[in-house]
XYZ file of C-alpha atoms in Angstrom:
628
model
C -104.507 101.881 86.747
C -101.682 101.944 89.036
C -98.245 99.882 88.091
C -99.002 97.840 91.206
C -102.682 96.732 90.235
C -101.630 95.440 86.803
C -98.541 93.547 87.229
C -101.104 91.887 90.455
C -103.789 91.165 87.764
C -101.102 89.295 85.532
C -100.019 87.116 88.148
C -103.300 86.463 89.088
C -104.021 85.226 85.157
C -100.675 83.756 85.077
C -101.764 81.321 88.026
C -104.626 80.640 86.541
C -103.399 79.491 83.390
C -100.647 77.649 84.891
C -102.938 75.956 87.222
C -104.536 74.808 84.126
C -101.447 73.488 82.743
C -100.408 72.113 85.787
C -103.095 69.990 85.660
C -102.136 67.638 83.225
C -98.728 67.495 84.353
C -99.961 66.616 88.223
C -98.768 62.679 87.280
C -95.219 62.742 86.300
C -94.314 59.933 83.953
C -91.265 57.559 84.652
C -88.203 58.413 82.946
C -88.564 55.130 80.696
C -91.858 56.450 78.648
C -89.976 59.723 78.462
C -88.852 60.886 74.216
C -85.428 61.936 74.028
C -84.491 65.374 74.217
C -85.208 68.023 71.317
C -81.191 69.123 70.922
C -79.533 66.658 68.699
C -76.368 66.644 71.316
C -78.088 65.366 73.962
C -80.872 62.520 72.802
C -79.118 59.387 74.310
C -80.073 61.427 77.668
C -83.279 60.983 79.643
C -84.286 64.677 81.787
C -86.363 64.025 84.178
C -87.283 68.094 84.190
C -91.338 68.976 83.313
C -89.001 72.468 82.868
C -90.006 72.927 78.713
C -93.220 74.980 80.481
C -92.185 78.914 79.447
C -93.685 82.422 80.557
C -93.686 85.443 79.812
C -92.020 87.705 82.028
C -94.977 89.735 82.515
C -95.908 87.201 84.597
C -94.828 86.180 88.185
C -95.537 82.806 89.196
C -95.449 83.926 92.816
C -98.432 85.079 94.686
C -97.191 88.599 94.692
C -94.879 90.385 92.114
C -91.317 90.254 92.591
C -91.380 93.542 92.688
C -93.536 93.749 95.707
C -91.104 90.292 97.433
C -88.408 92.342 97.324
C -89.495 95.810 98.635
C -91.130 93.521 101.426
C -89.006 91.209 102.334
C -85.175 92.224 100.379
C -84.900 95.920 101.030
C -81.228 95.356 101.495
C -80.550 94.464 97.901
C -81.427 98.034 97.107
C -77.839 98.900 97.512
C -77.033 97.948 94.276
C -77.463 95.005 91.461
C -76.530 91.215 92.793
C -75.670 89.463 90.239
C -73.530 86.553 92.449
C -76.058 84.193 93.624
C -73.832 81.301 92.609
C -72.024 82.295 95.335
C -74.885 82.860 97.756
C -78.598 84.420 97.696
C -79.951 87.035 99.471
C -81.685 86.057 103.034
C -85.115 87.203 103.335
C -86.397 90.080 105.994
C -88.686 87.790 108.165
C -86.534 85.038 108.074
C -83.819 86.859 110.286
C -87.129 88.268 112.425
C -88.566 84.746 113.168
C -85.172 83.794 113.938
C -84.157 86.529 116.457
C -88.060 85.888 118.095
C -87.046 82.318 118.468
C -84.114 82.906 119.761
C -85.207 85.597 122.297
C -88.242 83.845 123.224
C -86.944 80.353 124.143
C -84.301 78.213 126.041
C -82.080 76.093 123.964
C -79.238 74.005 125.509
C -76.561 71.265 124.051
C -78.229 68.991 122.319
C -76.359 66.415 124.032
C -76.868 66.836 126.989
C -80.286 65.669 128.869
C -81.903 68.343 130.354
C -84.699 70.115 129.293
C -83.414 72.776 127.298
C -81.260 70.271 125.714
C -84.133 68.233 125.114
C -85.904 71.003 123.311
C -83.154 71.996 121.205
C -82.806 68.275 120.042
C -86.491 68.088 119.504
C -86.044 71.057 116.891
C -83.016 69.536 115.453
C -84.898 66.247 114.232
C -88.211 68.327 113.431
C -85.822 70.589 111.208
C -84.123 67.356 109.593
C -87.488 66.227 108.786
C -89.048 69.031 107.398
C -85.666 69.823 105.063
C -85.984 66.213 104.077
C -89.354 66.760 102.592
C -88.385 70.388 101.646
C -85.719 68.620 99.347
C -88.196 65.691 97.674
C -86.430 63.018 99.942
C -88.631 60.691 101.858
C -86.955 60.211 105.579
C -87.534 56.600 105.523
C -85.410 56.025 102.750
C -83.034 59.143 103.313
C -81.195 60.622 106.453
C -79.622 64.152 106.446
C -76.119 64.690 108.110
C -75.967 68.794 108.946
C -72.025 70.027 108.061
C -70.455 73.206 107.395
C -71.612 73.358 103.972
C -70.957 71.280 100.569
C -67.246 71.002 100.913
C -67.455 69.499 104.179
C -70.087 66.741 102.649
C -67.777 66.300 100.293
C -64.282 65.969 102.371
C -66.696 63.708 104.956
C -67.816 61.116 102.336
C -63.982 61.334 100.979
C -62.522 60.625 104.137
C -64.618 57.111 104.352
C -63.720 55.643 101.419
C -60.042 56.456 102.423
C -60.198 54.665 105.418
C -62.410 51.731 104.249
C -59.877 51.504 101.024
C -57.164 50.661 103.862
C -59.131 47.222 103.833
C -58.529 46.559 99.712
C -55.519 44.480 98.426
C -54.721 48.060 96.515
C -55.018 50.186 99.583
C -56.865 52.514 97.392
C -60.349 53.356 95.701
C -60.803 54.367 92.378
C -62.429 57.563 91.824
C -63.976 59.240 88.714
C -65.247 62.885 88.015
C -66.220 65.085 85.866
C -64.207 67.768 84.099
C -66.854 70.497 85.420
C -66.409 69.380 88.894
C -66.243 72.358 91.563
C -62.588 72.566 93.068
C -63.988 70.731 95.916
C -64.834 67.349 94.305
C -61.422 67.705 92.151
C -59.566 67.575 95.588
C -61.075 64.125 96.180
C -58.421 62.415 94.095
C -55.418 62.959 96.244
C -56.827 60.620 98.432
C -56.386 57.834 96.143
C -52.929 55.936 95.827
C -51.455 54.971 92.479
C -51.337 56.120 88.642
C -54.545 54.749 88.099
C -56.686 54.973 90.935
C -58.389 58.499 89.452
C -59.942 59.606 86.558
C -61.000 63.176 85.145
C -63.566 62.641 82.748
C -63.406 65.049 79.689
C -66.938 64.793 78.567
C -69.762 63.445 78.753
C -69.244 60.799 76.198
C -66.321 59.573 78.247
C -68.945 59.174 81.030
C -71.258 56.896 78.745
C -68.028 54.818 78.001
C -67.469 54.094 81.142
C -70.745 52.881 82.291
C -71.433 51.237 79.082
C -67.960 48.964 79.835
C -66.362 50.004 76.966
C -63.836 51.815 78.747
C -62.469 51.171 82.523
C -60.193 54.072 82.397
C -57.900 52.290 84.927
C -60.795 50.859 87.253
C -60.569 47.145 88.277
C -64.140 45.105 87.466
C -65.728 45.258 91.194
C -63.308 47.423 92.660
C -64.674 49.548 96.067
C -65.011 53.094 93.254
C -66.347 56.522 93.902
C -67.925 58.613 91.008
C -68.328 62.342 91.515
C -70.059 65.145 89.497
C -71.886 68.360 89.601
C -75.767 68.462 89.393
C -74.869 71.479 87.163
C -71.937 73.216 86.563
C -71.104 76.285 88.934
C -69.334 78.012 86.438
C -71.623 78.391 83.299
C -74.971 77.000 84.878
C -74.944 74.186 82.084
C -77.367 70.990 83.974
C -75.750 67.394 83.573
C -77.619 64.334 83.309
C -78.939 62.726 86.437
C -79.937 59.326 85.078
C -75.931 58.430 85.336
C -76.292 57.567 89.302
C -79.706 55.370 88.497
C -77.716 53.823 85.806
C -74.364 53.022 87.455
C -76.197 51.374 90.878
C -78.645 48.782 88.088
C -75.131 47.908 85.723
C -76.126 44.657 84.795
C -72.413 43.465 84.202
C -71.962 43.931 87.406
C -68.623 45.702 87.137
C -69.725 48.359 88.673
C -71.323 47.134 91.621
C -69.098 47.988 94.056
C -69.274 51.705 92.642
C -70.957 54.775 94.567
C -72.002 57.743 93.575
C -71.791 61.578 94.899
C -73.873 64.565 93.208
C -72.362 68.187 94.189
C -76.033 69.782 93.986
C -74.904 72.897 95.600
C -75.012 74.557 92.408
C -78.244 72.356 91.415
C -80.600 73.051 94.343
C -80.551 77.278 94.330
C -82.991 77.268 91.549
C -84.506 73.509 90.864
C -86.641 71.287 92.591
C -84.383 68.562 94.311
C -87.157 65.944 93.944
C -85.873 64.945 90.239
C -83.155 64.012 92.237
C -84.580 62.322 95.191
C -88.065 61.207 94.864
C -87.169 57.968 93.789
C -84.621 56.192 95.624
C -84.015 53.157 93.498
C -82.125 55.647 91.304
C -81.593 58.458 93.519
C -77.425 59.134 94.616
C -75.946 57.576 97.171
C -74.870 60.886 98.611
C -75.941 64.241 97.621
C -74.164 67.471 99.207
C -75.799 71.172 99.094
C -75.163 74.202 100.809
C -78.546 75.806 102.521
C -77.550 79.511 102.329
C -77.454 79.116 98.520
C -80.956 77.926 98.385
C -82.067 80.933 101.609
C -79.379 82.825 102.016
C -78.923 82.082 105.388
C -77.994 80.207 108.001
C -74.759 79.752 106.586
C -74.695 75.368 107.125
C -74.614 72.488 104.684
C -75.989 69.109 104.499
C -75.069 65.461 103.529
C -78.124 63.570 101.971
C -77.665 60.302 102.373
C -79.414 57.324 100.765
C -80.368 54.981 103.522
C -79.493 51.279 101.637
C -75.637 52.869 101.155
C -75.130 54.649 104.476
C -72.928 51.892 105.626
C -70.287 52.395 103.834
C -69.927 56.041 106.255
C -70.439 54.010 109.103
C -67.130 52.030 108.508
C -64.998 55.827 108.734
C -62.192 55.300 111.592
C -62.332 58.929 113.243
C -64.987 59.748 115.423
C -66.017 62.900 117.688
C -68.116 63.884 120.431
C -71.271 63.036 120.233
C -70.748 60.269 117.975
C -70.095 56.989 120.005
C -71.887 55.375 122.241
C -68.827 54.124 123.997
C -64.825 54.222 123.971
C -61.926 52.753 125.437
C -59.111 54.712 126.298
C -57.434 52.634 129.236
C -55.759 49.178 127.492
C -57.086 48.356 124.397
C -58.366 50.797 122.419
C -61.697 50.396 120.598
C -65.219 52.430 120.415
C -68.996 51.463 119.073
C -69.991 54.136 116.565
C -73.583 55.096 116.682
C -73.598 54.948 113.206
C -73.138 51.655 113.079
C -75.257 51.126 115.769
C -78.588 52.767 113.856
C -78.061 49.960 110.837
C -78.830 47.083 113.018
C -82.494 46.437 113.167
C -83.434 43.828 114.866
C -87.018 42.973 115.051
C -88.545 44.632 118.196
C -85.452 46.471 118.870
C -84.889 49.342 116.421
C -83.189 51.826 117.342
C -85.028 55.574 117.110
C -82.182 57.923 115.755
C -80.180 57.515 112.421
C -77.014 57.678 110.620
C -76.280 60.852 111.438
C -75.803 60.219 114.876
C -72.325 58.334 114.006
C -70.929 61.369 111.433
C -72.288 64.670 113.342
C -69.389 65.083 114.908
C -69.102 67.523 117.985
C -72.178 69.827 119.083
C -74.323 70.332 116.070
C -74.815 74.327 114.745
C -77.807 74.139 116.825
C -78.609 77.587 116.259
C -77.885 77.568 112.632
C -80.336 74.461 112.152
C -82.821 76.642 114.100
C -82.550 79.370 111.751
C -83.351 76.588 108.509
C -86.132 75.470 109.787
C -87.505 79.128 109.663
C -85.811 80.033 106.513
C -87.595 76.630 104.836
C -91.325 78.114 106.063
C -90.429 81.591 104.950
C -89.198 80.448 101.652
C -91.874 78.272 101.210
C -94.734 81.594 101.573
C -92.522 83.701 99.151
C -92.023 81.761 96.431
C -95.040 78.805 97.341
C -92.461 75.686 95.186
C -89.020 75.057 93.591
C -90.843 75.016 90.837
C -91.947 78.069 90.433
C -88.427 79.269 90.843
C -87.092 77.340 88.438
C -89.389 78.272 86.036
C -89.287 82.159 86.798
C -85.441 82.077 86.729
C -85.139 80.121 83.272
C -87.214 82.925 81.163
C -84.846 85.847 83.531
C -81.472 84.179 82.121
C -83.157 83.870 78.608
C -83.459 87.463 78.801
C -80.012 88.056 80.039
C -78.741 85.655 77.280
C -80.553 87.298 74.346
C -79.732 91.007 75.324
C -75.930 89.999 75.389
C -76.235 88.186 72.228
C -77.601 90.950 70.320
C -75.154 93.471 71.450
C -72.573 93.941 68.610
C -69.911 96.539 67.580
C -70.437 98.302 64.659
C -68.026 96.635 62.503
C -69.887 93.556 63.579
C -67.858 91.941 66.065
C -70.059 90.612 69.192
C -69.552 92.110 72.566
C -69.513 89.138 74.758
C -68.288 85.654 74.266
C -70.913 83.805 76.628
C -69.605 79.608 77.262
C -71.342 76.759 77.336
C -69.770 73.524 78.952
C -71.885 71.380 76.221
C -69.559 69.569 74.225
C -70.171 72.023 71.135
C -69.705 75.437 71.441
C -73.470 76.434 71.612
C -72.841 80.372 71.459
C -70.976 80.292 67.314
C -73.031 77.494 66.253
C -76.345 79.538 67.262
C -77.706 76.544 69.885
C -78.121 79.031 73.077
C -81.701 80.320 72.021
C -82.463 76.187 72.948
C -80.567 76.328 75.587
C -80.893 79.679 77.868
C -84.727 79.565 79.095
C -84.834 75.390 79.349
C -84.281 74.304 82.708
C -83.458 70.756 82.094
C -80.379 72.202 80.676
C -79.605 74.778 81.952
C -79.659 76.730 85.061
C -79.842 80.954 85.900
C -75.957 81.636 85.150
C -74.102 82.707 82.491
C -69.970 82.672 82.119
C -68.885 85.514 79.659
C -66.108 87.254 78.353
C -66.153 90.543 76.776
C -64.158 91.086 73.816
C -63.031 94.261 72.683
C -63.796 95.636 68.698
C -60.383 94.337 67.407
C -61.711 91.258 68.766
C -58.934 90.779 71.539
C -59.998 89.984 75.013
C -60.995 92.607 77.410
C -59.697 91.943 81.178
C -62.345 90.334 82.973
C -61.108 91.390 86.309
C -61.738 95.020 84.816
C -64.992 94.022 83.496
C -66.057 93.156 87.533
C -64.455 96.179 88.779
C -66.380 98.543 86.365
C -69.536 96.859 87.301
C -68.525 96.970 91.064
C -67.776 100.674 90.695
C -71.689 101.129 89.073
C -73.045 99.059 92.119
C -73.382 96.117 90.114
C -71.854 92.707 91.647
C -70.739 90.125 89.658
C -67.877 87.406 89.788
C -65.137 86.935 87.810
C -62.138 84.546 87.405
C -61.824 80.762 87.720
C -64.705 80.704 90.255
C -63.111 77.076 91.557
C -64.210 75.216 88.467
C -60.514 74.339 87.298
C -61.767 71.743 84.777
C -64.583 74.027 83.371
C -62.277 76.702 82.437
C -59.493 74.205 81.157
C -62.627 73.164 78.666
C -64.434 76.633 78.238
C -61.148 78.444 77.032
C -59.740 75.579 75.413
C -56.682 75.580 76.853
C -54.273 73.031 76.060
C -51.595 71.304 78.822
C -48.573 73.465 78.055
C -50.802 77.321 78.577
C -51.995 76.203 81.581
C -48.050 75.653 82.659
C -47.684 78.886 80.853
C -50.150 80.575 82.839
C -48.670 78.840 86.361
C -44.866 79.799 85.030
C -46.151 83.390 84.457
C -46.827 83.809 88.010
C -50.731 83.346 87.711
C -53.291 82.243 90.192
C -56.279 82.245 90.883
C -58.382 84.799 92.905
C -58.298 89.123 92.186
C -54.733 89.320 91.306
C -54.265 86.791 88.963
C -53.330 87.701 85.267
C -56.632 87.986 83.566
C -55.003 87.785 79.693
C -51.971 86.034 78.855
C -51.062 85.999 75.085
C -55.022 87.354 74.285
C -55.922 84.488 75.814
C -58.471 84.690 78.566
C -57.928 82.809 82.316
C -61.098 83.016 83.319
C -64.382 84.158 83.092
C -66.954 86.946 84.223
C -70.284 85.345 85.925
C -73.808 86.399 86.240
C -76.126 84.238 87.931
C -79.359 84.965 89.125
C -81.572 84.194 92.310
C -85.397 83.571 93.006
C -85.462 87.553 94.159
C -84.147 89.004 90.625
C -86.107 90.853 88.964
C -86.416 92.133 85.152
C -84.908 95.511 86.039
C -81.233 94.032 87.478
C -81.078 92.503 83.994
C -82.136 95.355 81.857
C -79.594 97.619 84.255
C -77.046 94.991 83.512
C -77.332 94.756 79.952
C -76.822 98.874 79.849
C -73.966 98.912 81.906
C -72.338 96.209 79.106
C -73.796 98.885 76.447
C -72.628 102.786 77.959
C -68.940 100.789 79.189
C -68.051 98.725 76.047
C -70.034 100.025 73.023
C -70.847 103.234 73.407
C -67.920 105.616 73.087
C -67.122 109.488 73.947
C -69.998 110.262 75.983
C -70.352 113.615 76.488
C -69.231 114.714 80.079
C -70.733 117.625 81.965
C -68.935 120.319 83.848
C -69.288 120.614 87.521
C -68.987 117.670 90.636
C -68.315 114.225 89.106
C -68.049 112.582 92.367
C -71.845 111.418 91.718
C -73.103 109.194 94.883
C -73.911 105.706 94.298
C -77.469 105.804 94.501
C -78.339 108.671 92.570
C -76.282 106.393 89.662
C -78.898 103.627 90.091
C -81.524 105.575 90.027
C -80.069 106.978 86.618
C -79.649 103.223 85.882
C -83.210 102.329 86.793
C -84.400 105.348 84.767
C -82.975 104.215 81.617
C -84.066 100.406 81.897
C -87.158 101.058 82.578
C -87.392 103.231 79.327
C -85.704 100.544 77.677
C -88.192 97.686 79.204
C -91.423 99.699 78.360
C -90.614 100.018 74.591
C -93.193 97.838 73.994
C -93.050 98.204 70.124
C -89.966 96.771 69.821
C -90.487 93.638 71.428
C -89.967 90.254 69.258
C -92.651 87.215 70.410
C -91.426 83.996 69.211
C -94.236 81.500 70.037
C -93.180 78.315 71.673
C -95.894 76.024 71.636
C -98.652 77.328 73.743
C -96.499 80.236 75.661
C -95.344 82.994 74.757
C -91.392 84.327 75.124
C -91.143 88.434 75.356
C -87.477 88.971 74.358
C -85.928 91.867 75.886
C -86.288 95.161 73.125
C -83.845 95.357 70.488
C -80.444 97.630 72.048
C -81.394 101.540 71.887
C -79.125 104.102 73.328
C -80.427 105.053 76.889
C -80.281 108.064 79.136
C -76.791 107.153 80.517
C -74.302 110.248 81.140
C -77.340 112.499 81.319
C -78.454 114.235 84.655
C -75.464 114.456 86.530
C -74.354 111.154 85.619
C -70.721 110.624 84.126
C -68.949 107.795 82.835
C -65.999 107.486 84.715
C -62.761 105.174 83.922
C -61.408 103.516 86.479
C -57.208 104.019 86.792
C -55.171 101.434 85.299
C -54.451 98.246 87.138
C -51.042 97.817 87.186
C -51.432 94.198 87.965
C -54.839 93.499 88.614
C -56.904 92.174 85.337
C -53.981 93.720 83.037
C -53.290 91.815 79.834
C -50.587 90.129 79.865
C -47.598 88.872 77.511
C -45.403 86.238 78.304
């Protein structure tokens, strides 16, 4: 039987059982009835996840196996191994296709304007909001969607109103809390406050329970117009933070908080989960929510605001406005304008008015085009991978896989290769917590932040460790990946290295100083998409091997200039060896599913055929180690 027929017969029994699983599982229960979470660390904190479900990574919970998805559909990820989906995902074939038929096929004109291409274009604009509302779990008559450049711009949009409505406080200020593992984005937030209290960096977790508990303002004034920020999950090590804190600070029953609002940075979040535990219910749902579409599709690059109807007012109050936006203006004498924003919150009876808050914070002509091409990616996404779900669910057993094969790589005098991070508030990877961890999606997501340390134990350069991979065709990230507070935590840096590091002449980006006293300042991150397959990991976990454990390989004579893809083919060669040594595989049974754990590490094929390790020159700047 052909490769093809089986892997198509275990998806076939893999949707059947999951079907039957499924089943009992169709009625989720509210996050009251729910027990407490299985890891010690985290039982005061209610998941709203069903992600415990595991498979086996025979299966695919697709229709077809990935394999098949991406030789279909992804033929351009043959040019080597993505590893960097934190940063985007890979954009589907058919996707681009519909797209260029649409746009080749049809008429579309300024959407403000009132003629009939215009008229059409706006027509697809609010049939695309609508359908990415649903896509997302968020019910248009309590939500509205406001399309922007991407996350950032969501962010720096719902900043920029509560500076201009904290004009209007006695303090000319709002307070504003976030979390340590807040993407460089949210962390800008604060200089729009005023005043040495007015923001907050929350250093854990339990600083976060403090503060909604009341037993710690951390400089906020009882009732005080307050903005609290965080990360769906953190776009550094993939770790997934609690999303009962928004539900929780909107129903205080002291009241001190009532005057506080709350922003979730899902861009990280929404690439592999269902956004529905964020947004199905919006009695505890965010006031705003930001993500960035091309991270979920891969393209169009655009972003989106969602925005929880009963707090949309407080955007509405913003003092700039652009085209598009008002319904009318004075220039001549006085000067004053009518926002449309404001304009879609009055409903009278008999006279509501048909658009929505977006109308008063779209500013200029909307990305038409770009909105266009989301609509298409939604339906294409939709018949690849069928649910969210089964993303999530897929992706949680690949980074298992990835986090077990670097765990059991060790040198020989027992030191491990990699140092993988956890932003937990224990250090999950020496106190043997990860196997709970990587392969549960209600903690964590398809990413892992590593270091690799050499068999002294001292650091390796991480901005060598992404240019070896880059120089095998695999592609990686590496560095601070705009997560300052994450890698302040992860590294355990105190105050006076960071000013160390900043003194030194460090920054961030490729020509930083990746080691300053053998101590790390930053990270190397894999992160993994709905397209990845078994294989990238595998091919992965041997480049790790051949670069870092393996030593002297024997070179042959002759051309050594050896072209890309005959080097992944080599690669692909050896994993699949590796992958089909069936007799080595460990099965740890998790309640009724069963976990395949990658084969224990066996020396592969690498260096033979015409393949030779090569070492890159020396950086004389670039990822050297450093001392200061």
């Amino acid at each position: 039987m052909s490769r093809l027929n089986i892997l198509n017969r275990l998806s076939k029994k893999g949707r059947e059982r999951r079907a039957i699983t499924m089943t009992s599982d169709s009625t989720r229960p509210s996050s009251e009835g729910k027990p407490s979470s299985e890891y010690p660390a985290l039982t005061s904190i209610n998941f709203p996840f069903s992600g415990t479900k595991r498979m086996t990574l025979a299966e695919s919970p697709y229709d077809k196996p990935v394999e098949v998805i991406r030789k279909e559909e992804y033929p351009h990820m043959n040019n080597g191994i993505y590893l960097d989906h934190s940063g985007t995902t890979i954009y589907a074939r058919s996707t681009v296709k519909r797209f260029a038929h649409k746009m080749s096929s049809n008429l579309y004109g300024n959407p403000h304007s009132a003629n009939e291409p215009a008229k059409f274009s706006g027509d697809m604009v609010d049939s695309v909001r609508e359908k990415t509302l649903r896509f997302l779990g968020a019910d248009p008559r309590h939500f509205d969607l406001v399309f922007v450049a991407n996350a950032t711009a969501a962010i720096k949009l719902v900043a920029d109103c509560f500076r201009d409505l904290a004009e209007q406080t006695r303090t000319g200020s709002f307070w504003y809390g976030y979390h340590r593992d807040a993407h460089t984005s949210l962390v800008g937030v604060r200089e729009l406050t005023k005043g040495p209290h007015s923001h907050k960096c929350f250093e854990s977790d339990a600083e976060v329970e403090e503060w909604i508990e009341g037993r710690n303002a951390f400089g906020q004034q009882p009732g005080s117009l307050a903005l609290f920020a965080y990360p769906g999950q953190s776009n550094l090590t993939g770790r997934r933070l609690p999303l009962a804190w928004t539900g929780r600070i909107r129903h205080d029953r002291a009241k001190r908080l009532r005057n506080t609002y709350t922003l979730l940075d899902a861009a990280a979040l929404a690439m592999t989960s269902p956004m529905s535990h964020v947004l199905e219910d919006p009695d505890s749902a965010p006031d705003f929510t930001c993500v960035s579409f091309y991270k979920i599709f891969g393209f169009p690059d655009v972003g989106g605001l969602i925005v929880r109807k009963e707090s949309g007012h407080i955007l509405a109050l913003r003092k700039y406005f652009g085209g598009g936006t008002v319904s009318l203006v004075s220039t001549i004498g006085s000067a004053w304008h009518v926002s449309k924003g404001l304009e879609t919150n009055t409903h009278e009876e008999g006279n509501e008015h048909t658009g929505g808050l977006h109308e008063g914070l779209e500013d200029g002509t909307l990305p038409f085009h770009s909105i266009l091409a989301l609509g298409e990616a939604i339906d294409v996404h939709r018949e690849l991978f069928r649910s969210m779900e089964n993303i999530s669910v897929y992706t949680s057993s690949l980074i298992r896989r990835l986090y077990q094969g670097m765990k059991g790589m060790r040198y020989d005098n027992g030191q491990p290769l990699c140092k993988v991070y956890h932003s937990g508030d224990e250090d999950l990877w020496e106190n043997g917590k990860g196997d709970e961890v990587y392969g549960d999606s209600r903690v964590q997501g398809a990413t892992v932040a590593f270091n690799v340390f050499r068999e002294d134990g001292t650091y390796e350069s991480y901005a060598m460790v992404e240019k070896k991979a880059n120089d095998r065709g695999i592609y990686v990230r590496s560095g601070g990946v705009c997560n300052p507070g994450g890698i302040f935590t992860a590294l355990q840096y105190e105050p006076w290295q960071l000013n160390r590091a900043k003194s030194a002449g460090h920054h961030c980006g490729s020509n930083g100083l990746s080691v300053i006293n053998e101590l790390p300042t930053g990270i190397v991150r894999a992160s993994l998409g709905a397209m990845s397959t078994t294989q990238d990991i595998d091919i992965f976990l041997a480049f790790l091997r051949e670069n870092f454990l393996v030593k002297d390989l024997p070179a042959k004579k002759g051309n050594v200039k050896i072209k890309r893809q005959n080097l992944l083919d080599s690669i692909a060669s050896a994993a699949t060896s590796m992958a089909t040594v069936t007799a080595r595989e460990e099965r740890i049974v998790a309640g009724t599913a069963t976990i395949i754990l990658p084969p224990s590490p066996t020396r592969t094929s690498f260096g033979e055929e015409g393949a030779v390790m090569l070492k890159p020159k020396m950086l004389e700047r670039v990822g050297s180690a450093i001392s200061v």
